[in-house]
XYZ file of C-alpha atoms in Angstrom:
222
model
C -86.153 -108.971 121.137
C -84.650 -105.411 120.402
C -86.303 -101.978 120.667
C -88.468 -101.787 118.041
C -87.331 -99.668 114.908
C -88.712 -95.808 115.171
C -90.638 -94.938 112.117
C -92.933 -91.922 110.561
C -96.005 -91.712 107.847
C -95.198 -89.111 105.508
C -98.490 -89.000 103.931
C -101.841 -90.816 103.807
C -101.340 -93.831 102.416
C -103.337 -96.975 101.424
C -101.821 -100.714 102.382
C -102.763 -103.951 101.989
C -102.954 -106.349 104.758
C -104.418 -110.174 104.321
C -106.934 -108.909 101.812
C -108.145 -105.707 103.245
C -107.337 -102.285 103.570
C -106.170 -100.140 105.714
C -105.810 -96.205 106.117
C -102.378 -94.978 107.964
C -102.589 -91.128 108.904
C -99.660 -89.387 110.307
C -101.549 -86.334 112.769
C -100.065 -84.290 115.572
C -101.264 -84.828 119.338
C -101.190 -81.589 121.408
C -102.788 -83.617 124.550
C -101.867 -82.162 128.234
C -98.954 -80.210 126.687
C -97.955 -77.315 124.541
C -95.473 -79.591 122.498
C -97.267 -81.589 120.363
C -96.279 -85.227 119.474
C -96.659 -87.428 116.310
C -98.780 -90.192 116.324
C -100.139 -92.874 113.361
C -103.276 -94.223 112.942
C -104.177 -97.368 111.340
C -107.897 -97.539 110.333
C -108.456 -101.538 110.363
C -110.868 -103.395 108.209
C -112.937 -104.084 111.358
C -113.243 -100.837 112.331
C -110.656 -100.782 114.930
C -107.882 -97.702 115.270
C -104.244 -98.662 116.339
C -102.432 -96.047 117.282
C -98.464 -95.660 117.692
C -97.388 -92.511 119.269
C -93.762 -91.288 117.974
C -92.054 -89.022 120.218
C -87.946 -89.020 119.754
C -87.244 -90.825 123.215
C -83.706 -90.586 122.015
C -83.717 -87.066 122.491
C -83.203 -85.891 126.195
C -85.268 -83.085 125.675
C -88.116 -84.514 124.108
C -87.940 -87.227 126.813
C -88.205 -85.127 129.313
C -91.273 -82.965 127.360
C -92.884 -85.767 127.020
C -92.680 -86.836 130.554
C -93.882 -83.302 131.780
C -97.161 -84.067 129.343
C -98.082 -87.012 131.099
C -97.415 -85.866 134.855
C -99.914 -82.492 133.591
C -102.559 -84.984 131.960
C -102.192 -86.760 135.541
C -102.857 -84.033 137.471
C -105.587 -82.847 135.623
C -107.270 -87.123 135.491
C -106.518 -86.566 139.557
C -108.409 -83.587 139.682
C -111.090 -84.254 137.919
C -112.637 -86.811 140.613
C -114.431 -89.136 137.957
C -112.453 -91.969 139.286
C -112.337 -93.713 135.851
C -110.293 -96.520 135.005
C -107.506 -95.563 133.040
C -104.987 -97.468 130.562
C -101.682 -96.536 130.891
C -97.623 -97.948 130.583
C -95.150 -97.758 133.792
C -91.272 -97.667 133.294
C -89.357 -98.387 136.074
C -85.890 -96.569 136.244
C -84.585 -99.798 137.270
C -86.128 -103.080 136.898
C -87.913 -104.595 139.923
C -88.890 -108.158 140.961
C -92.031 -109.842 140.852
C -93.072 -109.590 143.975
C -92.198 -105.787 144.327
C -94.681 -105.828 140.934
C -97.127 -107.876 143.233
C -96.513 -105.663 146.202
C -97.428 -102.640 143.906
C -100.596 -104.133 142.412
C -101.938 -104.721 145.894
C -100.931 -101.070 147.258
C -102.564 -99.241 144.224
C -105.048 -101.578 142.593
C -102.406 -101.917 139.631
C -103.932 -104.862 137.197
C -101.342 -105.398 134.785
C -102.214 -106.713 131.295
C -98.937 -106.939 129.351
C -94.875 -107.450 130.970
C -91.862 -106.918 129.674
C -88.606 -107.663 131.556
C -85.284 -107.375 131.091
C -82.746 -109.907 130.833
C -78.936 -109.910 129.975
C -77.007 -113.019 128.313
C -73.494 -113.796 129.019
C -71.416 -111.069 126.582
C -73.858 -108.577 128.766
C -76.065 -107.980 125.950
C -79.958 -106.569 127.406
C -82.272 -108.784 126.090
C -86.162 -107.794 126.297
C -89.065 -110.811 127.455
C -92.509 -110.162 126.757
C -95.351 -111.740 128.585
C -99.262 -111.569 128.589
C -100.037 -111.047 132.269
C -102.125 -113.578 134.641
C -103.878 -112.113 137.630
C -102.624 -114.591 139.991
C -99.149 -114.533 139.679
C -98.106 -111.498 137.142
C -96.371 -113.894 134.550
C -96.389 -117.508 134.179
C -92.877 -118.098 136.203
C -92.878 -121.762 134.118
C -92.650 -120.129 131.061
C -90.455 -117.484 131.786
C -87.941 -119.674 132.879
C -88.233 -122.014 130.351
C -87.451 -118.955 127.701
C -84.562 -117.747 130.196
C -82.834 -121.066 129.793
C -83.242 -121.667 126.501
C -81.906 -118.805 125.367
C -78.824 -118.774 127.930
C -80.309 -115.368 129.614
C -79.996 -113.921 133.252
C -83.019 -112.291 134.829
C -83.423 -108.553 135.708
C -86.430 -107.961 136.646
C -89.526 -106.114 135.253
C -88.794 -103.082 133.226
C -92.373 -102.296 131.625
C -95.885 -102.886 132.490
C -99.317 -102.206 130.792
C -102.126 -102.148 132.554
C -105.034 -99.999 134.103
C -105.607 -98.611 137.390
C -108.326 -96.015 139.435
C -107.692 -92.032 138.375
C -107.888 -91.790 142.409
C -105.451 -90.701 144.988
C -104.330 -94.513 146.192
C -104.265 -95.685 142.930
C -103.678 -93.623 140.358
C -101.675 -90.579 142.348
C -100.288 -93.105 144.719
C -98.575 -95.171 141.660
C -97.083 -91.791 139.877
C -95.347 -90.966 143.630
C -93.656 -94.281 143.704
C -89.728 -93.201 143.548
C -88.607 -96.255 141.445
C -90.553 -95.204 138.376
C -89.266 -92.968 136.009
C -92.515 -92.522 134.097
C -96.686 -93.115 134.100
C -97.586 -92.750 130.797
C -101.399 -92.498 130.208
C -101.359 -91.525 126.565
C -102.912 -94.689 125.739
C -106.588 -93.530 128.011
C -106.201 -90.022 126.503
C -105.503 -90.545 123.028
C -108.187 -93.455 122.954
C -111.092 -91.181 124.169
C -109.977 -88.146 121.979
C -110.018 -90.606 118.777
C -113.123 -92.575 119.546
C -115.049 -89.386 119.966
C -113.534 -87.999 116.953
C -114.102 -90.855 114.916
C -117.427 -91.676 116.652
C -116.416 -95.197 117.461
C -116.615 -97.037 121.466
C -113.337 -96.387 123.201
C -112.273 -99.896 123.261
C -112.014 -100.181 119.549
C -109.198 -97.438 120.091
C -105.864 -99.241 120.940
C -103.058 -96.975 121.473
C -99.472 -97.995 121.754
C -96.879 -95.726 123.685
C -92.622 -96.188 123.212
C -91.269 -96.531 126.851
C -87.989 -94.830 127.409
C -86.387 -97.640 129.820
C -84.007 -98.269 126.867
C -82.719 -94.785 125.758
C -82.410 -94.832 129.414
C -79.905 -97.380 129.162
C -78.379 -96.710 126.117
C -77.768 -93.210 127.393
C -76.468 -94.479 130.985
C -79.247 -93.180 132.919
């Protein structure tokens, strides 16, 4: 699995998809920051919105505006004491192990959802593994090694996580402090709520999908 392909909606468009219809709108998002970023929306048949957020990761700069947005719309979920569970995506600068995951998850109240980790095979190429999360043990270690030897691939360690945690000080505040990730990205919880009061639908028919940077990181030795 490679990074998926960047793309942009030039206009409003109408698609097809297994007999529906869908709307894809191309809109700006100037959330916790005074550089906006381009997002998609797909209006689903069911009345779902799936959202991909666009910024240029590839770009140094933008990498770094974007990760200014999402330490501001930190400080200001920190601050405002609701203590509401919050969706968000972790990058690690480095991948870590399971149990450093588990070790996390118990510190902060981190439930992960969705795991990616990286993996090389033996001409060095990074190779990305996907996996739905399980509370009691992160991944299903099984299948994960099961994929690993079948496609010839050596273990790194987890480079992405989605999940939710507390807007408090030991969870939410406590996980953005931790030195060994590069970014907390809780565009997915802000986005959501701005849409689904926008377009008057609950919050969890809102699903919002965020790039992570681990592998422009890479690419660009960093």
């Amino acid at each position: 699995m490679s990074k998926p392909e960047k793309f942009a909606v030039i206009a409003t468009c109408l698609l097809g998809l297994a007999g529906g219809f869908f709307t894809i709108n191309t809109v700006r998002a100037d959330i916790a920051s005074s550089n906006p970023f381009p997002y998609s929306v797909e209006t689903r048949p069911n009345g779902y919105l799936r959202v991909y957020v666009n910024p240029d990761l590839r770009d140094s700069s933008q990498r770094e505006s974007y990760a200014s947005a999402q330490r501001m719309a930190i400080s200001n979920l920190l601050a405002d004491g609701q203590t509401e569970v919050v969706t968000l995506q972790v990058t690690f600068n480095q991948p870590i192990t399971l149990e450093e995951l588990r070790d996390l998850s118990n510190r902060t109240g981190l439930s992960s959802e969705h795991v990616i980790l990286a993996a090389r095979d033996d001409k060095d190429q990074l190779h990305a593994i996907g996996q739905r999360a399980i509370p009691s043990a992160i991944v299903n270690t099984d299948e994960l090694n099961a994929e690993l030897n079948s496609r010839g691939l050596r273990l790194l360690g987890v480079a992405v996580i989605r999940g939710r945690i507390v807007a408090s000080a030991s969870g939410l505040g406590q996980l953005a402090n931790d030195p060994r990730i590069h970014l907390v990205d809780v565009m997915p919880h802000i986005l959501a709520k701005e849409l689904a009061m926008k377009q008057g639908v609950s919050v969890d028919k809102v699903q919002v999908s965020v790039p992570s940077p681990y592998w422009d990181l890479l690419s660009n030795g960093k």
